Coordinates of C-alpha atoms in Angstrom, one line a residue:
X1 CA 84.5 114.2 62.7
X2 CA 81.1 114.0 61.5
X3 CA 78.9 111.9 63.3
X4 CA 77.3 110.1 59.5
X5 CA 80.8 109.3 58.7
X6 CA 82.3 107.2 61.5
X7 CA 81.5 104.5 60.9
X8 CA 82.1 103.3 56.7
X9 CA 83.7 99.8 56.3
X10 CA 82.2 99.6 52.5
X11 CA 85.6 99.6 49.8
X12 CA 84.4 98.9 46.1
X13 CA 86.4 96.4 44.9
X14 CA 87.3 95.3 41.3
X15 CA 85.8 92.4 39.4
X16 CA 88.5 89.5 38.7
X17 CA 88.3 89.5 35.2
X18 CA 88.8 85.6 34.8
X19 CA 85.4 85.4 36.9
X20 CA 83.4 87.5 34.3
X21 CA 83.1 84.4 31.6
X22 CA 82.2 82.7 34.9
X23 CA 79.4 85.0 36.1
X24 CA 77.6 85.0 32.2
X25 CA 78.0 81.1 32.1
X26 CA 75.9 81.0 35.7
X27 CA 73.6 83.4 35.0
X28 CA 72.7 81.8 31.3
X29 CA 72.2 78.5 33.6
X30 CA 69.8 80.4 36.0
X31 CA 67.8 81.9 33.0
X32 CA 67.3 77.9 32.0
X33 CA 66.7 77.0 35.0
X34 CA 64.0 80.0 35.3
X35 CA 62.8 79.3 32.2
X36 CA 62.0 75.4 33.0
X37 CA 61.0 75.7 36.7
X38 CA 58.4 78.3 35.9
X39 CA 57.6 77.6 32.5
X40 CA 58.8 80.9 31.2
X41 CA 59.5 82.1 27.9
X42 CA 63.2 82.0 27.1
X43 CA 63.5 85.3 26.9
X44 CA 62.0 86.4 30.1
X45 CA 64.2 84.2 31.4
X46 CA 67.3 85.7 30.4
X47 CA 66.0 88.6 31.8
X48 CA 65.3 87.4 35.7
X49 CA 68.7 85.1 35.3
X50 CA 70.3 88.8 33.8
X51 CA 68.9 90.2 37.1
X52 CA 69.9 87.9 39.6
X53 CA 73.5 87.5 38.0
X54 CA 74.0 91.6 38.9
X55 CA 72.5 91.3 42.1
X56 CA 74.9 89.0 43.0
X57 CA 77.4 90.9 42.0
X58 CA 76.4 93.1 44.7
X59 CA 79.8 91.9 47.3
X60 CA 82.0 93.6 44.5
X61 CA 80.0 97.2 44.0
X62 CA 76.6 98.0 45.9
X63 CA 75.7 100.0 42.6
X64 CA 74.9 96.3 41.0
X65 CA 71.6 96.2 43.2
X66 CA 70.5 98.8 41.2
X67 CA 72.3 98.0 37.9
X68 CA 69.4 94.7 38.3
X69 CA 66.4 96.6 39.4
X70 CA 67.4 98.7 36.1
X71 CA 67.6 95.8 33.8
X72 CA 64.1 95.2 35.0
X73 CA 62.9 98.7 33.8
X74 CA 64.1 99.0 30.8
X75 CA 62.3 95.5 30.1
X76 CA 59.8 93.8 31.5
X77 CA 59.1 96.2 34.5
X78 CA 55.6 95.0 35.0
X79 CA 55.7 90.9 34.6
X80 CA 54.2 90.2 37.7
X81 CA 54.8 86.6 39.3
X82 CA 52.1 84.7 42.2
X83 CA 53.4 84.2 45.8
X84 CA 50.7 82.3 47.6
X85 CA 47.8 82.9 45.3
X86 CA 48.8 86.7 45.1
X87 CA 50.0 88.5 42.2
X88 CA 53.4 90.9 43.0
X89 CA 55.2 92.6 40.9
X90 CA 58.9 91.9 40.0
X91 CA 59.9 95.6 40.5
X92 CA 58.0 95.4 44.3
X93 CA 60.1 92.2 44.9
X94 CA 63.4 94.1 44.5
X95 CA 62.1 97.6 46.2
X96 CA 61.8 94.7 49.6
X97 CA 65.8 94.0 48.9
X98 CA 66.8 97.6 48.4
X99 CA 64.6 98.9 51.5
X100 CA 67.0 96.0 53.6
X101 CA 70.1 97.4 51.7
X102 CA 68.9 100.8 52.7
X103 CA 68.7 100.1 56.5
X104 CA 72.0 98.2 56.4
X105 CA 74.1 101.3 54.9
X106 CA 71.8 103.7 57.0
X107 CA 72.1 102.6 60.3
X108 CA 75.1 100.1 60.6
X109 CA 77.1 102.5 58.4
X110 CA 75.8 106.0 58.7
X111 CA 76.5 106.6 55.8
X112 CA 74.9 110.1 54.4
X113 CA 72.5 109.4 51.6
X114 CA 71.0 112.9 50.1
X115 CA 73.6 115.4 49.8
X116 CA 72.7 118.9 50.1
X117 CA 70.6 118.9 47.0
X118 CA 68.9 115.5 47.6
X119 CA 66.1 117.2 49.6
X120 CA 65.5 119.7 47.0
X121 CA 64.0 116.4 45.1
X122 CA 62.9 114.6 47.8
X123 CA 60.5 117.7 49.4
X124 CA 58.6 117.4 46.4
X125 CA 58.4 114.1 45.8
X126 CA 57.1 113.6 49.5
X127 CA 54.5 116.4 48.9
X128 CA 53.0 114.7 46.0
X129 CA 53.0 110.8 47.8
X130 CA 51.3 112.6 50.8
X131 CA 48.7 114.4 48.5
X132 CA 48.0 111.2 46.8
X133 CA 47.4 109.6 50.0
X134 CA 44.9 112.2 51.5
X135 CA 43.3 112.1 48.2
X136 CA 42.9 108.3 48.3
X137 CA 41.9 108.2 51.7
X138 CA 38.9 110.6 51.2
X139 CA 37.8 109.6 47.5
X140 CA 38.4 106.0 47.2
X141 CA 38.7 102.6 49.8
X142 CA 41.6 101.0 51.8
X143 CA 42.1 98.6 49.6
X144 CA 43.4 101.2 46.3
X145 CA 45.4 103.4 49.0
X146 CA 47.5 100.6 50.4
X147 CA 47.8 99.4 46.6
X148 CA 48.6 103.2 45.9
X149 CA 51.3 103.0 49.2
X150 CA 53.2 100.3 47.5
X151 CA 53.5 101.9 44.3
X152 CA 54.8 105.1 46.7
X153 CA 57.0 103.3 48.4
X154 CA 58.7 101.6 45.3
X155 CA 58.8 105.5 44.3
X156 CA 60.6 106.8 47.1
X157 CA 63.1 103.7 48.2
X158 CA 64.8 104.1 44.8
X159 CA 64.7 107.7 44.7
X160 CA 66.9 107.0 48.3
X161 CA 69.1 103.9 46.8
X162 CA 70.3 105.3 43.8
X163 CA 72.5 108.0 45.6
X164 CA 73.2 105.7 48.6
X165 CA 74.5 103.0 46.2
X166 CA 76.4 105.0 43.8
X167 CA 80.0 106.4 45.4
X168 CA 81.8 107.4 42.2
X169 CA 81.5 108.2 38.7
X170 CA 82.7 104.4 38.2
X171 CA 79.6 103.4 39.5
X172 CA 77.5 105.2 37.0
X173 CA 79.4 103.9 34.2
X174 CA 78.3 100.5 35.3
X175 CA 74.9 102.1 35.4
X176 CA 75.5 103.3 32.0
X177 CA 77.0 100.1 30.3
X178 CA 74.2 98.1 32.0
X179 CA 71.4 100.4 30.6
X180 CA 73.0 100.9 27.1
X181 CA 73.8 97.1 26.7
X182 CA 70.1 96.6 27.9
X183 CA 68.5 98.7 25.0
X184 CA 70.8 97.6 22.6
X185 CA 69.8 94.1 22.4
X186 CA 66.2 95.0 23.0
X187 CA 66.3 97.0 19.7
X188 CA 68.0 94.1 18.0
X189 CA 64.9 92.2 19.1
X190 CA 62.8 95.2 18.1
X191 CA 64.2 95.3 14.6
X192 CA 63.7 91.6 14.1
X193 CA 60.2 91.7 15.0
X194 CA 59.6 94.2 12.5
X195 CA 61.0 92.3 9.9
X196 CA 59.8 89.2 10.9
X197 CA 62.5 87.3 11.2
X198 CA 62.4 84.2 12.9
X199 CA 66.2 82.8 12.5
X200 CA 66.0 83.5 16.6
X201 CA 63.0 81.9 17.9
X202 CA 63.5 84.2 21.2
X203 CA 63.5 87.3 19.0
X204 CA 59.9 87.3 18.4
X205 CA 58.2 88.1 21.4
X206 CA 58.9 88.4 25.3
X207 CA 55.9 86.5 25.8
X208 CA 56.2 83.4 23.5
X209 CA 53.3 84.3 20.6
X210 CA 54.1 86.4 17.8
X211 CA 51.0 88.6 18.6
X212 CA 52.7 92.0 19.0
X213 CA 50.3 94.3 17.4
X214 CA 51.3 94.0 13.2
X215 CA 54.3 95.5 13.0
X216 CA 54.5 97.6 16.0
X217 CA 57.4 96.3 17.9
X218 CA 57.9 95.5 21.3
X219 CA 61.7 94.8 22.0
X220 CA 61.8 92.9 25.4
X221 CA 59.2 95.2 26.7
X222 CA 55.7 94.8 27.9
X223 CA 54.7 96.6 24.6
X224 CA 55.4 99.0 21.5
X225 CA 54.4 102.1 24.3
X226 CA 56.8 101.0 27.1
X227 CA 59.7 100.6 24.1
X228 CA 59.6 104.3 23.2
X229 CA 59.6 105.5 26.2
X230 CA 62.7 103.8 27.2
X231 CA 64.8 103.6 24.1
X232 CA 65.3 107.8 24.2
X233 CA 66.1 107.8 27.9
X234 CA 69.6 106.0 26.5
X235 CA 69.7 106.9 23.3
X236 CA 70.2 110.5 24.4
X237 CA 72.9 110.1 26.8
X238 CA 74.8 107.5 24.4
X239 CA 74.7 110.6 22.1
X240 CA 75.8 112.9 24.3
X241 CA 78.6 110.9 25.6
X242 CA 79.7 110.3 21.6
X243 CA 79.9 114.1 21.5
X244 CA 81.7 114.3 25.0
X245 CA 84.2 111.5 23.9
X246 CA 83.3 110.2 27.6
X247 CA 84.1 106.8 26.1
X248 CA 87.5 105.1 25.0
X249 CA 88.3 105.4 21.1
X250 CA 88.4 101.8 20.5
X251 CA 84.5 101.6 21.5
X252 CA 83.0 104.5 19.5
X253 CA 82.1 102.3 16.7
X254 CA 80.4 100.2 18.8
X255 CA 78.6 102.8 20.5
X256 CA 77.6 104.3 16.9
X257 CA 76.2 100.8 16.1
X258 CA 74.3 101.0 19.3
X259 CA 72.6 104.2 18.6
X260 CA 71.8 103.8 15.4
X261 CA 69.9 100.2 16.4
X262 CA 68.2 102.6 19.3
X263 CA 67.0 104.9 16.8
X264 CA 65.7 102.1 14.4
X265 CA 63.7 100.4 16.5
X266 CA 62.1 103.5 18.4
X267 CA 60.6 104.1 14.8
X268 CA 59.5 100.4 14.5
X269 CA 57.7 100.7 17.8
X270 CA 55.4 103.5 16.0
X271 CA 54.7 105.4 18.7
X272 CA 54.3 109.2 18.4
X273 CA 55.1 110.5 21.5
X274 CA 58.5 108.5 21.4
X275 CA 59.4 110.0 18.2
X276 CA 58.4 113.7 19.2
X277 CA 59.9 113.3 22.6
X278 CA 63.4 112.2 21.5
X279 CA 63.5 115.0 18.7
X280 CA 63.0 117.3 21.6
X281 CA 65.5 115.8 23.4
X282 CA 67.7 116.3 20.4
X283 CA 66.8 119.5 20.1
X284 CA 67.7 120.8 24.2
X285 CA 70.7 118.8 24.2
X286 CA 72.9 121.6 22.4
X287 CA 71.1 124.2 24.1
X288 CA 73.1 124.0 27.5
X289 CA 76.5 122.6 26.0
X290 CA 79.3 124.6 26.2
X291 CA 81.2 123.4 23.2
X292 CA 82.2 124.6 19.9
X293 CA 80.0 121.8 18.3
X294 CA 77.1 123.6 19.6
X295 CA 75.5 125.2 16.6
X296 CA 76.8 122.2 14.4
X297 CA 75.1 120.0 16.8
X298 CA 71.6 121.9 17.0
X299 CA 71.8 122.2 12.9
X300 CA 72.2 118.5 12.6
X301 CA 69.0 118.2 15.1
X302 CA 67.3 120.1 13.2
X303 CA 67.8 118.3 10.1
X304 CA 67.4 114.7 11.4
X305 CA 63.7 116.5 12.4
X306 CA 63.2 117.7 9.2
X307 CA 64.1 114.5 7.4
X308 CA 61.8 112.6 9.6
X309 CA 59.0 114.6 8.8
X310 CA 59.2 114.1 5.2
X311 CA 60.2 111.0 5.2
X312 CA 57.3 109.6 7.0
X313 CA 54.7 112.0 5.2
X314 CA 56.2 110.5 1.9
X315 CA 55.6 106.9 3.7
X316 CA 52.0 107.7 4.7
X317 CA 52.7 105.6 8.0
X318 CA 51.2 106.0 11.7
X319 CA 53.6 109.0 12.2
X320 CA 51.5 111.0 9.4
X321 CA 48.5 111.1 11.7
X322 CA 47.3 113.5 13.8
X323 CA 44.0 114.8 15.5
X324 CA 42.0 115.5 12.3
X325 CA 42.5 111.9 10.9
X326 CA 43.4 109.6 13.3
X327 CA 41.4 108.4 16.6
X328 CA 43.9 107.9 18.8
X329 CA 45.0 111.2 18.7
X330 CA 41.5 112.8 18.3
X331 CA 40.5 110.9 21.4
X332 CA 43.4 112.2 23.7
X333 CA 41.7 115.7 22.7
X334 CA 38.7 114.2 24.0
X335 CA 40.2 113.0 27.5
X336 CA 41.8 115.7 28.1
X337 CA 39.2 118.3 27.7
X338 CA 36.6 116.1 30.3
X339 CA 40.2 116.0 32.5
X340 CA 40.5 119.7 32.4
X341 CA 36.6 119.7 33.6
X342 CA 36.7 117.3 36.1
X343 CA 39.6 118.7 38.0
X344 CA 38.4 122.4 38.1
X345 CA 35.2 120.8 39.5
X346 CA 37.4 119.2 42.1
X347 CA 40.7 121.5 42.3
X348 CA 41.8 121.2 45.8
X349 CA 42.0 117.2 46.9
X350 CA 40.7 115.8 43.1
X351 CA 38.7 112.5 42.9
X352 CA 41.5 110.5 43.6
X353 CA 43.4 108.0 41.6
X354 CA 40.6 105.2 40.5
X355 CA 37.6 107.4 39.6
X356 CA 38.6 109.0 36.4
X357 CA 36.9 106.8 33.8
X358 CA 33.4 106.7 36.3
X359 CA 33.6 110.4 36.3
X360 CA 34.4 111.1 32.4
X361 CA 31.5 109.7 31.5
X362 CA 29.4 112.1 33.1
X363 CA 31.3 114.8 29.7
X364 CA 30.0 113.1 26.8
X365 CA 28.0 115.6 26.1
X366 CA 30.0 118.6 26.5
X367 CA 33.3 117.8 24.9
X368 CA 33.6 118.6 21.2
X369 CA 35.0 116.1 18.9
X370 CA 35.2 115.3 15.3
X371 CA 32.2 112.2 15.5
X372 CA 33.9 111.0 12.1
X373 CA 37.3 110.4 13.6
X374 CA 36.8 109.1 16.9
X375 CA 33.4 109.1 19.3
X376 CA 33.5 110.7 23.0
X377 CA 32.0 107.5 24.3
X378 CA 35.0 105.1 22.9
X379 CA 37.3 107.2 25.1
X380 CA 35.6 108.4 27.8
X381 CA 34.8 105.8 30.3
X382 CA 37.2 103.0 28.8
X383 CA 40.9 105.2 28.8
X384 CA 42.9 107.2 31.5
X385 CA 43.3 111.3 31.0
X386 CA 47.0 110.0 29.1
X387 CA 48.3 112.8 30.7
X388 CA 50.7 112.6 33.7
X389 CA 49.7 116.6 34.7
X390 CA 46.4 116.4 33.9
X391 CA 45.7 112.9 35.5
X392 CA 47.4 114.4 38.7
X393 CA 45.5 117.6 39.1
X394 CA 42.7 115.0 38.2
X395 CA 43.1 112.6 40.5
X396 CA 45.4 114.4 43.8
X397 CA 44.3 117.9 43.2
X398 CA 46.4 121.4 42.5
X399 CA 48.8 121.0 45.0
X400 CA 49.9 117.8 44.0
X401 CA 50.3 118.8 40.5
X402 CA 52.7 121.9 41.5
X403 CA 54.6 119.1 43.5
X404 CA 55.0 116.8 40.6
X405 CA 56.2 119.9 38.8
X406 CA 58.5 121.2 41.1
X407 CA 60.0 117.8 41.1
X408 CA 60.6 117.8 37.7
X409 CA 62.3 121.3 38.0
X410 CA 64.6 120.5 40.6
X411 CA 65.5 116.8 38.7
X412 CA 66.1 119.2 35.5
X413 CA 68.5 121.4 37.8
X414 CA 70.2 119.0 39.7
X415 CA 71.6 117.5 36.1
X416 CA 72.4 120.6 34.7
X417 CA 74.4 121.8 38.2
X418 CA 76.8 118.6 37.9
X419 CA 77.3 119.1 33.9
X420 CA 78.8 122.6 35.1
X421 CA 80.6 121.0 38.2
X422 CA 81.7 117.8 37.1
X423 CA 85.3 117.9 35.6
X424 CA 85.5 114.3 33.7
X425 CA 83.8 114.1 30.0
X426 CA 82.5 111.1 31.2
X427 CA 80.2 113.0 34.0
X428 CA 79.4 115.6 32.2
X429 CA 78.2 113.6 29.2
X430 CA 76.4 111.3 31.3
X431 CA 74.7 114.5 33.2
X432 CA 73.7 116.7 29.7
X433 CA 72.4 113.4 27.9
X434 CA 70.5 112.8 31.1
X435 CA 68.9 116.3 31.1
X436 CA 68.2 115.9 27.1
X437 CA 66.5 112.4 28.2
X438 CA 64.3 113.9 31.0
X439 CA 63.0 116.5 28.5
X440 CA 62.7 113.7 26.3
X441 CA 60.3 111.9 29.7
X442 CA 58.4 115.1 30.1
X443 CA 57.5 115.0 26.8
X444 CA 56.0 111.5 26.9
X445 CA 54.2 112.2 30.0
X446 CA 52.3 114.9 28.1
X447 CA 50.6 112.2 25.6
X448 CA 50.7 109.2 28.5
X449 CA 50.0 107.9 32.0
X450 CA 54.0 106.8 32.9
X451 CA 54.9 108.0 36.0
X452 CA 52.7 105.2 38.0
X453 CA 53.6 102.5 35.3
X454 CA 57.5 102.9 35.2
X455 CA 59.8 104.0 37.8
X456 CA 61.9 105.4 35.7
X457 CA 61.4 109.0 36.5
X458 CA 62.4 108.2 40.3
X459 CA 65.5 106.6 38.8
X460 CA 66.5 109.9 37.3
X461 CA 65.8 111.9 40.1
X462 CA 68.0 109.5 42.6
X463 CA 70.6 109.7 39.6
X464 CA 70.5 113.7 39.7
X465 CA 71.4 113.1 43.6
X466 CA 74.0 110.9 42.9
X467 CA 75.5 113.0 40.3
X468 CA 74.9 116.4 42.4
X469 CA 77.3 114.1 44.7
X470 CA 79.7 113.5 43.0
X471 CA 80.0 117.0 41.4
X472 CA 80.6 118.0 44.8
X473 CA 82.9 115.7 45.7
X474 CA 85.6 116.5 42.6
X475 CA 84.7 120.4 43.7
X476 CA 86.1 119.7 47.0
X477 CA 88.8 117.3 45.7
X478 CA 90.2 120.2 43.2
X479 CA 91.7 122.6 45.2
X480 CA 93.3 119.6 47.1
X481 CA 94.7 118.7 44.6
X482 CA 95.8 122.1 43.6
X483 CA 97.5 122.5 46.9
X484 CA 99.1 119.0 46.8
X485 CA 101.0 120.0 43.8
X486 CA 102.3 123.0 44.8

């Protein structure tokens, strides 16, 4: 027998379903409680009680652990509360509990973790933490490159958890409901804000003013940014699994009604990028299905796209601007042609992660720009490159950009090897709509600095493990099967 196996005493077991009216009552209770104790808004305390409800859910399935870290993304991933006089981050406080969880399955249980394609995303991932710490070390002080190593670590512990958590496809539909259920009711709350109505007090903000920048809504995020990029990373798979039928008939409506509040409140939020990046996750969705609804499905992309476009250029809105007329787009031009300077100056260890703004400055003079849409000086100096490539060829040098991208390559393989392994319409909906939503990711990190600010990208790559896992699992389990019948 294999050595990793011998020792596994872990059985998922079923929730009681009389004790599930039992575990919302306590966790609303806790959110009070939250709420009053540490004078938080109401809503964020939902959100901390929502947490520590799953996480206690943990002696039934281990996936739960990371069912609440994920509630934490897809919200308020940044809220950041004071233990002795120091500021921590909520995410940080649950990467300590999974790295305990992580030694508990690891060395009491033995229990294999990567698979045979979890190194191909781990290598990578590794490469590019290690460049960003040479880089640190030599360009910046101690104190950014331990701050730097905790970011890192956050990084690579989930990247490790996700697979070591998840045993079956049961446990990513729990990852699934918890995620769509999530954005759902943070796009209720998105579509409230934009209208303004205040029937729910709650509704309004996350942080108890109204001030959420006009009518840019925020959701239950940090802000109308950290909404788009979110809302398409569910969106997509809840569309793919609506094509798939991955769900039970009686729920599809529901699941329609969820989308469609999705899709409203990622235009609300006004953002862009998160409009741009879902169509293209629209658009490659189709490309790798192996249906009969392909063409129909690519058409109807294509359409929704097209009605978008003029429907906003007939509104006039935010999404009608571009780098000629509008200075938040100019000035990304701007950043990322002093970027593109900077790191061919520097191209083998960059200037490390801190220095960008200090060192833009220095391009005023040699970037063009259009001085009646936006000024090199309001950009340069005051904003990051808003480029996940460019700001780590910037910052870590070449190799740690070809790392990031390799990274990206094997997450975008590893989803589409268990959509052509996995036998269930379930997996394979959850694995296409999960490639469509990366593309959707890389999209955004084109126009933004997100891979430092969210961890959701490490998410998805521990998710491609998982699902790699799995894929190989009902490979194995098929021919069995076979055999047994015979």
């Amino acid at each position: 027998m294999n050595a990793t196996f011998a020792v596994n005493s872990y059985e998922a077991k079923r929730i009681p379903t009389p004790r599930v009216a039992i575990y919302i009552i306590v966790g609303i209770i806790i959110s009070l409680l939250l709420s009053v104790a540490l004078d938080l808004p109401i809503t964020l305390g939902l959100i901390l009680g929502a947490q520590l409800t799953l996480l206690s859910l943990v002696i039934y399935r281990r996936v739960f652990l990371v069912a609440a870290l994920l509630v934490g993304q897809l919200t308020v991933s940044n809220y950041m509360i004071y233990v002795a006089g120091t500021p921590i981050s909520v995410r940080f406080l649950w990467t300590i509990i999974a790295v305990v969880f992580l030694f508990f399955i690891h060395f009491r249980e033995r229990k294999t973790i990567l698979g045979k394609r979890g190194w191909k995303v781990l290598t990578p991932a590794l490469l590019l933490v290690v460049c960003a710490i040479i880089s640190n070390l030599i360009n910046t002080n101690m104190d950014y490159t331990l701050q730097y190593l905790r970011t890192a670590a956050t990084s690579l512990v989930i990247i490790l958890l996700i697979p070591a958590v998840i045993e079956e496809e049961r446990d990513v539909k729990i990852l699934g409901l918890t995620a769509l259920i999530t954005c759902s009711i943070s796009a209720v709350f998105a579509i409230l804000q934009h209208f303004h109505i205040g029937l729910l007090p709650i509704s309004l903000t996350i942080f108890g003013s109204n001030n959420f920048a006009g009518t840019r809504a925020i959701g239950l995020n940090d802000s109308p940014v950290d909404l788009s990029f979110t809302l398409p990373l569910i969106l997509l798979p809840a569309i793919a699994l609506f094509f798939f039928k991955g769900i039970n008939d009686r729920y599809r409506v529901l699941l329609v009604l969820a989308i469609v509040a999705m899709a409203a409140a990622e235009y609300f939020s006004y953002t862009r990028s998160g409009m741009y990046a879902m169509g293209a996750g629209l658009i490659a969705l189709p490309l790798f299905m192996k249906s009969k609804m392909r063409t129909q499905i690519f058409l109807a992309a294509l359409v929704l796209i097209a009605g978008f476009i003029i429907y906003t250029d007939m509104k006039n809105n935010r999404y009608t601007g571009g780098v000629t007329n509008e200075s938040s787009a100019a000035g990304r031009l701007v950043l990322w042609q002093a970027g593109a300077k900077i790191a061919m100056s520097s191209p083998v260890l960059g200037i490390g992660g801190q220095a960008f703004k200090e060192a833009a400055q220095e391009y005023i003079s040699s970037v063009s720009y259009n001085p009646s849409v936006v000024q090199a000086e309001e950009v340069l100096g005051v904003e990051q490159p808003h480029n996940d490539f460019l700001r780590t060829w910037v910052s870590y040098g070449t190799v740690a950009l070809i790392a990031l991208v390799w990274l990206l390559i094997m997450i975008f393989r590893n989803f589409l090897i268990s959509y052509r392994f996995l036998t269930t319409r379930l997996g394979k909906g959850i694995a296409l709509g999960c490639f469509a939503a990366f593309v959707a990711y890389a999209v955004n990190a084109f126009t933004h600095n997100v891979i430092d600010e969210v961890a959701l990208i490490w998410m998805f790559a521990g998710l491609s493990i998982a699902l790699c896992k799995i894929a190989a699992n009902q490979k194995k389990q098929k021919p069995q099967q076979l055999k047994a019948s015979e």
